[in-house]
Short mmCIF file of C-alpha atoms in Angstrom, two decimals:
data_model
loop_
_atom_site.label_atom_id
_atom_site.label_comp_id
_atom_site.label_asym_id
_atom_site.label_seq_id
_atom_site.Cartn_x
_atom_site.Cartn_y
_atom_site.Cartn_z
CA MET J 54 0.00 0.00 0.00
CA SER J 55 1.22 3.48 -0.83
CA LEU J 56 2.50 5.69 1.99
CA TYR J 57 0.50 8.58 0.58
CA THR J 58 -3.05 9.67 -0.15
CA MET J 59 -4.46 12.71 -1.94
CA ARG J 60 -6.77 15.10 -0.10
CA HIS J 61 -7.82 18.63 -1.02
CA GLY J 62 -5.46 18.51 -4.00
CA ARG J 63 -2.42 17.89 -1.74
CA ARG J 64 -0.41 14.75 -0.93
CA TYR J 65 -0.57 13.54 2.69
CA PHE J 66 0.71 10.56 4.62
CA ARG J 67 -1.91 7.83 4.56
CA ASP J 68 -1.38 6.51 8.12
CA PRO J 69 -4.43 7.71 10.13
CA THR J 70 -2.58 7.27 13.44
CA LEU J 71 0.07 9.82 12.47
CA PRO J 72 -0.71 13.16 14.17
CA TYR J 73 1.38 15.10 11.62
CA PRO J 74 -1.04 17.70 10.16
CA LEU J 75 0.93 18.94 7.16
CA PRO J 76 1.01 17.63 3.58
CA CYS J 77 4.17 16.01 2.21
CA ASP J 78 4.21 17.30 -1.36
CA LEU J 79 6.70 19.49 -3.19
CA THR J 80 5.00 22.71 -2.09
CA GLU J 81 5.34 21.80 1.58
CA LEU J 82 8.89 20.51 1.13
CA HIS J 83 9.79 23.85 -0.45
CA ARG J 84 8.40 25.63 2.62
CA GLN J 85 10.46 23.40 4.91
CA ASN J 86 13.60 24.04 2.87
CA LEU J 87 12.98 27.78 2.99
CA ARG J 88 12.51 27.64 6.77
CA CYS J 89 15.74 25.65 7.12
CA MET J 90 17.66 28.22 5.07
CA LEU J 91 16.06 31.04 7.05
CA LEU J 92 17.12 29.60 10.40
CA THR J 93 20.62 28.86 9.11
CA SER J 94 20.89 32.50 8.00
CA LEU J 95 19.57 33.77 11.33
CA PHE J 96 21.95 31.64 13.37
CA GLY J 97 24.80 32.30 10.93
CA VAL J 98 25.90 28.65 10.79
CA PRO J 99 24.15 25.26 10.39
CA PHE J 100 24.63 24.47 14.08
CA CYS J 101 24.69 26.53 17.27
CA SER J 102 26.68 24.34 19.65
CA PRO J 103 30.16 25.85 20.06
CA LEU J 104 31.42 22.32 20.70
CA VAL J 105 30.75 21.30 17.09
CA ALA J 106 32.90 24.13 15.77
CA GLN J 107 35.70 23.19 18.16
CA SER J 108 35.65 19.50 17.23
CA PRO J 109 33.87 18.68 13.93
CA PRO J 110 31.96 15.36 14.01
CA ARG J 111 32.85 12.37 11.86
CA ARG J 112 29.40 10.71 11.74
CA VAL J 113 26.21 12.82 11.79
CA LEU J 114 22.59 11.67 12.09
CA GLU J 115 19.80 13.99 10.92
CA ILE J 116 16.45 12.77 12.28
CA ALA J 117 13.26 13.68 10.38
CA CYS J 118 15.55 14.82 7.59
CA GLY J 119 12.90 15.58 4.96
CA THR J 120 14.80 16.58 1.83
CA GLY J 121 18.14 16.33 3.64
CA LEU J 122 18.83 20.01 3.04
CA TRP J 123 20.37 20.57 6.47
CA SER J 124 22.84 17.71 5.92
CA SER J 125 23.76 19.16 2.52
CA VAL J 126 24.31 22.64 3.99
CA CYS J 127 26.32 21.22 6.89
CA HIS J 128 28.46 19.20 4.46
CA GLU J 129 29.21 22.32 2.42
CA TYR J 130 30.03 24.29 5.57
CA PHE J 131 32.58 21.76 6.79
CA LYS J 132 33.94 21.16 3.30
CA HIS J 133 34.71 24.89 3.05
CA LEU J 134 36.73 24.53 6.26
CA GLY J 135 38.64 21.55 4.84
CA HIS J 136 36.73 18.79 6.67
CA THR J 137 35.73 16.33 3.96
CA ASN J 138 35.62 13.04 5.87
CA ILE J 139 32.20 13.51 7.51
CA SER J 140 29.41 11.03 6.81
CA PHE J 141 25.72 11.93 7.07
CA THR J 142 22.77 9.64 7.76
CA GLY J 143 19.22 10.86 7.23
CA LEU J 144 16.23 9.20 8.86
CA ASP J 145 12.58 9.84 8.03
CA ILE J 146 9.24 8.06 7.73
CA ALA J 147 9.34 8.42 3.94
CA PRO J 148 12.09 8.71 1.29
CA LEU J 149 11.68 12.40 0.53
CA ALA J 150 15.36 13.24 0.14
CA PRO J 151 17.29 12.93 -3.13
CA ASP J 152 20.47 10.88 -3.29
CA LEU J 153 22.88 13.40 -1.81
CA ASN J 154 25.82 11.22 -2.84
CA GLN J 155 25.33 12.70 -6.31
CA GLN J 156 26.05 16.11 -4.75
CA GLY J 157 29.27 14.89 -3.17
CA VAL J 158 27.82 14.18 0.29
CA ASN J 159 28.79 10.93 2.01
CA TRP J 160 25.13 10.07 2.57
CA ARG J 161 22.82 7.21 3.41
CA PHE J 162 19.08 7.26 4.02
CA VAL J 163 17.24 5.09 6.55
CA GLN J 164 13.44 4.87 6.37
CA HIS J 165 11.90 4.60 9.83
CA ASP J 166 8.94 5.92 11.83
CA ILE J 167 10.44 7.65 14.87
CA ARG J 168 7.38 6.75 16.93
CA LYS J 169 8.66 3.18 16.81
CA LEU J 170 11.54 2.90 19.24
CA PRO J 171 14.32 1.94 19.41
CA LEU J 172 15.82 3.69 16.43
CA PRO J 173 17.55 1.30 13.97
CA PHE J 174 21.09 2.20 15.03
CA GLU J 175 23.73 0.80 17.34
CA ASP J 176 24.68 2.32 20.66
CA ASP J 177 27.30 5.09 20.39
CA GLU J 178 27.10 5.15 16.59
CA PHE J 179 27.17 8.92 15.90
CA ASP J 180 29.22 11.95 16.91
CA MET J 181 26.29 14.30 16.38
CA VAL J 182 22.50 13.99 16.26
CA PHE J 183 20.50 16.85 14.75
CA VAL J 184 16.71 17.26 14.89
CA MET J 185 14.65 20.09 13.41
CA ASP J 186 10.94 20.92 13.64
CA ILE J 187 9.85 17.58 15.04
CA SER J 188 7.12 18.94 17.32
CA LEU J 189 4.36 18.13 14.81
CA VAL J 190 5.36 14.47 14.64
CA ALA J 191 4.78 13.38 18.24
CA PRO J 192 3.65 14.92 21.56
CA MET J 193 6.31 16.79 23.53
CA THR J 194 5.58 14.59 26.54
CA GLY J 195 5.62 10.79 26.54
CA ILE J 196 7.03 9.74 23.17
CA GLN J 197 9.29 12.80 22.86
CA GLU J 198 10.84 12.13 26.27
CA HIS J 199 11.70 8.56 25.26
CA PHE J 200 12.87 9.91 21.93
CA VAL J 201 15.46 12.07 23.67
CA ASP J 202 16.71 8.94 25.45
CA GLU J 203 17.14 7.30 22.04
CA GLN J 204 19.12 10.22 20.71
CA ILE J 205 21.43 9.93 23.69
CA ARG J 206 21.76 6.17 23.21
CA VAL J 207 22.99 6.43 19.61
CA LEU J 208 25.45 9.23 20.48
CA LYS J 209 29.04 8.42 21.30
CA PRO J 210 30.40 9.70 24.62
CA GLY J 211 31.34 13.31 23.96
CA GLY J 212 28.87 13.48 21.07
CA ILE J 213 26.62 16.48 20.48
CA LEU J 214 22.83 16.55 20.42
CA GLU J 215 21.25 19.63 18.79
CA THR J 216 17.59 20.50 18.23
CA TRP J 217 16.04 23.39 16.30
CA GLU J 218 12.37 24.17 16.80
CA SER J 219 9.77 26.86 16.10
CA ASP J 220 6.67 27.81 18.06
CA HIS J 221 3.38 27.55 16.16
CA ILE J 222 1.67 30.40 18.03
CA LEU J 223 2.81 33.92 17.12
CA ARG J 224 3.10 36.72 19.67
CA THR J 225 3.81 40.43 19.54
CA LEU J 226 7.14 41.69 20.85
CA LEU J 227 6.92 44.84 22.97
CA PRO J 228 9.32 47.79 22.51
CA ASN J 229 12.82 47.85 23.93
CA PRO J 230 13.21 44.15 24.79
CA PRO J 231 16.34 43.38 26.84
CA ASP J 232 19.01 41.13 25.41
CA ALA J 233 18.84 37.57 26.66
CA PRO J 234 21.20 36.96 29.59
CA ASN J 235 24.07 34.53 29.08
CA ILE J 236 23.96 34.95 25.31
CA SER J 237 27.42 34.79 23.77
CA GLU J 238 28.94 37.88 22.19
CA ASP J 239 28.87 36.14 18.82
CA GLY J 240 25.23 35.20 19.31
CA GLN J 241 24.20 38.75 20.18
CA ARG J 242 26.30 40.17 17.35
CA GLN J 243 24.56 37.84 14.90
CA ALA J 244 21.15 38.83 16.24
CA ASP J 245 21.97 42.52 15.81
CA ALA J 246 23.30 41.92 12.30
CA THR J 247 20.10 40.11 11.27
CA ALA J 248 17.74 42.55 13.05
CA THR J 249 16.42 39.82 15.31
CA TYR J 250 16.01 39.74 19.08
CA THR J 251 17.51 37.25 21.51
CA THR J 252 14.76 36.07 23.84
CA PHE J 253 14.33 34.41 27.22
CA SER J 254 11.57 33.92 29.79
CA GLY J 255 11.65 37.63 30.66
CA THR J 256 11.25 38.93 27.12
CA PRO J 257 8.17 41.20 26.96
CA PHE J 258 5.61 39.59 24.65
CA VAL J 259 1.85 40.06 24.41
CA VAL J 260 -0.76 38.25 22.36
CA ALA J 261 -0.65 38.95 18.64
CA GLN J 262 -2.26 42.28 17.74
CA ASN J 263 -3.02 41.42 14.12
CA THR J 264 -6.60 40.17 13.70
CA TYR J 265 -5.72 37.49 11.16
CA ILE J 266 -2.80 36.15 13.18
CA ARG J 267 -5.06 36.02 16.26
CA ASP J 268 -7.54 33.98 14.21
CA TYR J 269 -4.76 31.65 13.10
CA ASN J 270 -3.51 31.26 16.69
CA THR J 271 -6.97 30.24 17.88
CA TRP J 272 -7.45 27.71 15.12
CA ILE J 273 -3.97 26.17 15.22
CA GLN J 274 -4.34 25.73 18.98
CA LYS J 275 -7.55 23.74 18.39
CA ILE J 276 -5.90 21.64 15.68
CA LEU J 277 -2.85 20.77 17.76
CA ASP J 278 -4.83 20.15 20.93
CA ARG J 279 -6.86 17.52 19.10
CA ARG J 280 -3.63 15.78 18.10
CA LYS J 281 -2.06 16.18 21.54
CA LEU J 282 0.71 18.28 19.99
CA SER J 283 2.23 21.39 21.54
CA ALA J 284 1.64 24.81 20.02
CA VAL J 285 4.67 26.18 21.90
CA PRO J 286 7.31 23.41 21.78
CA CYS J 287 10.14 25.85 22.49
CA THR J 288 9.03 25.93 26.14
CA PHE J 289 9.53 22.17 26.55
CA ILE J 290 12.89 21.36 24.95
CA GLY J 291 15.18 22.97 27.52
CA PRO J 292 13.45 21.30 30.50
CA MET J 293 13.54 17.92 28.72
CA LEU J 294 17.30 18.18 28.27
CA LEU J 295 17.77 19.29 31.86
CA GLN J 296 16.04 16.09 32.99
CA GLU J 297 18.96 14.18 31.45
CA THR J 298 21.76 15.80 33.46
CA ASN J 299 23.04 12.37 34.50
CA GLU J 300 23.93 11.80 30.83
CA LEU J 301 24.11 15.29 29.30
CA VAL J 302 26.37 18.22 30.18
CA GLU J 303 27.16 21.66 28.74
CA ILE J 304 23.49 22.19 27.95
CA GLY J 305 22.94 25.45 26.10
CA SER J 306 20.35 27.29 24.06
CA ARG J 307 19.83 30.24 21.78
CA ARG J 308 16.34 31.61 21.25
CA ILE J 309 15.45 34.44 18.91
CA ALA J 310 12.40 36.30 17.67
CA ILE J 311 12.32 37.62 14.12
CA PRO J 312 9.66 40.24 13.36
CA LEU J 313 7.63 39.52 10.26
CA GLY J 314 8.24 42.94 8.78
CA GLU J 315 9.07 46.55 9.59
CA VAL J 316 7.94 47.27 13.15
CA ARG J 317 6.34 50.57 14.02
CA TRP J 318 8.15 50.99 17.33
CA GLU J 319 11.49 50.38 15.63
CA ARG J 320 10.70 52.91 12.94
CA GLU J 321 9.61 55.47 15.52
CA GLY J 322 12.54 54.73 17.81
CA VAL J 323 10.62 53.45 20.84
CA GLY J 324 12.97 50.51 20.98
CA GLY J 325 16.03 52.69 21.43
CA TRP J 326 17.88 52.34 18.10
CA GLN J 327 19.92 55.24 16.79
CA ALA J 328 18.82 56.73 13.52
CA GLY J 329 20.09 54.99 10.39
CA THR J 330 22.28 52.60 12.35
CA ASN J 331 22.29 49.20 14.02
CA THR J 332 23.56 50.71 17.29
CA ARG J 333 21.32 50.77 20.31
CA THR J 334 20.82 53.89 22.41
CA THR J 335 21.30 52.71 25.97
CA PRO J 336 19.83 54.14 29.17
CA GLU J 337 23.37 55.36 29.98
CA ASP J 338 23.32 57.37 26.75
CA VAL J 339 20.04 58.90 27.83
CA THR J 340 21.52 59.92 31.19
CA GLN J 341 24.61 61.38 29.54
CA LEU J 342 22.63 63.48 27.06
CA SER J 343 19.77 64.48 29.34
CA SER J 344 21.48 67.76 30.23
CA THR J 345 21.32 68.99 26.64
CA ALA J 346 18.28 67.20 25.21
CA ASN J 347 14.97 65.83 26.32
CA ALA J 348 15.55 62.17 27.22
CA SER J 349 12.38 61.15 25.39
CA ASP J 350 13.90 62.50 22.18
CA ILE J 351 16.68 59.92 22.45
CA TRP J 352 14.08 57.20 22.18
CA THR J 353 12.39 58.61 19.10
CA ASP J 354 15.25 57.95 16.69
CA THR J 355 14.44 55.55 13.88
CA ARG J 356 15.92 52.24 12.91
CA VAL J 357 16.46 51.59 9.23
CA LEU J 358 16.62 47.97 8.07
CA THR J 359 19.23 47.02 5.53
CA SER J 360 18.03 45.25 2.40
CA ASP J 361 19.36 41.94 3.76
CA GLN J 362 17.58 42.39 7.09
CA ALA J 363 14.33 43.29 5.35
CA ALA J 364 14.69 40.23 3.11
CA LEU J 365 15.09 37.94 6.13
CA ARG J 366 11.92 39.33 7.68
CA ARG J 367 10.04 38.99 4.42
CA THR J 368 11.21 35.38 4.18
CA ALA J 369 10.00 34.70 7.72
CA LEU J 370 6.61 36.16 6.79
CA LEU J 371 6.50 34.10 3.61
CA THR J 372 7.16 30.85 5.48
CA PHE J 373 4.36 31.75 7.91
CA VAL J 374 1.90 32.40 5.08
CA GLN J 375 3.01 29.14 3.45
CA THR J 376 2.27 27.36 6.74
CA ILE J 377 -1.26 28.74 6.69
CA GLU J 378 -1.56 27.54 3.10
CA SER J 379 -0.39 24.03 4.01
CA LEU J 380 -2.79 23.89 6.94
CA GLU J 381 -5.69 25.49 5.05
CA PRO J 382 -8.16 22.53 5.14
CA LEU J 383 -7.65 22.04 8.88
CA LEU J 384 -7.74 25.76 9.64
CA LYS J 385 -10.97 26.17 7.66
CA GLU J 386 -12.53 23.28 9.59
CA ALA J 387 -11.40 24.71 12.94
CA SER J 388 -12.77 28.13 11.99
CA GLY J 389 -16.26 26.80 11.28
CA LYS J 390 -16.45 29.06 8.24
CA LEU J 391 -18.38 28.30 5.09
CA GLN J 392 -16.31 28.19 1.89
CA VAL J 393 -17.36 31.68 0.80
CA GLU J 394 -16.54 33.05 4.26
CA TRP J 395 -13.18 31.30 4.25
CA ASP J 396 -12.31 32.62 0.80
CA ARG J 397 -13.07 36.15 1.98
CA TRP J 398 -10.96 35.68 5.12
CA TRP J 399 -8.08 34.24 3.07
CA ALA J 400 -8.07 37.10 0.56
CA ASN J 401 -8.21 39.73 3.31
CA MET J 402 -5.45 37.97 5.28
CA MET J 403 -3.12 37.84 2.29
CA THR J 404 -3.69 41.50 1.51
CA ASP J 405 -3.19 42.57 5.13
CA LEU J 406 -0.01 40.59 5.76
CA LEU J 407 1.70 40.89 2.39
CA ASN J 408 0.60 44.28 1.13
CA GLN J 409 -0.55 46.40 4.07
CA LYS J 410 2.20 45.82 6.66
CA GLY J 411 -0.20 44.02 8.96
CA THR J 412 2.60 42.88 11.26
CA SER J 413 3.91 46.37 12.05
CA ASN J 414 2.96 46.00 15.73
CA GLY J 415 5.79 43.50 16.22
CA GLU J 416 4.36 40.04 15.49
CA CYS J 417 7.27 37.61 15.48
CA LEU J 418 8.29 34.11 14.55
CA GLU J 419 9.92 32.57 17.63
CA VAL J 420 12.59 29.95 17.04
CA GLY J 421 15.35 28.34 19.05
CA ALA J 422 18.30 25.99 19.13
CA TRP J 423 19.23 23.73 22.04
CA TRP J 424 22.33 21.58 22.43
CA ALA J 425 24.14 19.33 24.89
CA ARG J 426 27.12 17.00 25.08
CA LYS J 427 26.86 13.37 26.13
CA LEU J 428 29.05 12.31 29.03
#
């Protein structure tokens, strides 16, 4: 029997027990590839663990590899540094990746459903295990907890586990957010260069202000609740790794928020950016200049995005709109709208987000990377 079935003009996995809500056709794979490239650009490298840069792995496992794009990008990154003896293994429920050997990657593909443990690998087989956007495959509690144990099992002592994930609910970032504590200088420098914000539990967010994003948030929450999937997986990954401190050390993370477009409070200077620059105006600057200028004037300078920064935000917005497109049948069902009502909502949403700067209040895509080393 085929792995796939056609519904609503899109290709889906046939297995009715699989909670995964997205299609698995070329359109969706393109979205996933674009999101992978976006996150790689935001982080600056295809991995965030400083341990990987210090000691490149020899054998890498990419779980839920999809098209294998991350493995290909990682191969090119290390090849540029002169490391050409790295092998990559991709694992997924379906053979969606091309033969990367034809692109010069030392590559093998293993077809396996990650809900069925153990994974088909020996103990201590890999130097690095990488997982990206797996929160829609299995619940963050239960199976995911055992899944982390499996990742640790197949890692060699000293091996690196790294996970990238994105939240499915969007929030609005308030003005003048503080930098995340304990972020490395390189990490903060990369965030400033990409016009993104390092985040932590104290980052000031509120619910999305855009009407259409609020609608989406309500509907995606319903969809994921029915499948026992988390709408905010980024809140679970760190605690799951910290539960494994008897086997994992040097646990770290890097979380960022990327606005989906030009933000009004950046443009008007509420966030404390100096005009035409990427340099922040600090409270100390305000104190120093208060004798000659009104302190509030310091905070009304504008921030001008570079073309590259604007392109990154536009790409983040595009991947969000593509997510809505991939989830359209489920979102329409969750909304309770008739087809004519849905078509009107869809057209208005596209116009608002893509043409009318509907995310200018600060709606953001929240993403993160987590890593650890096995004892």
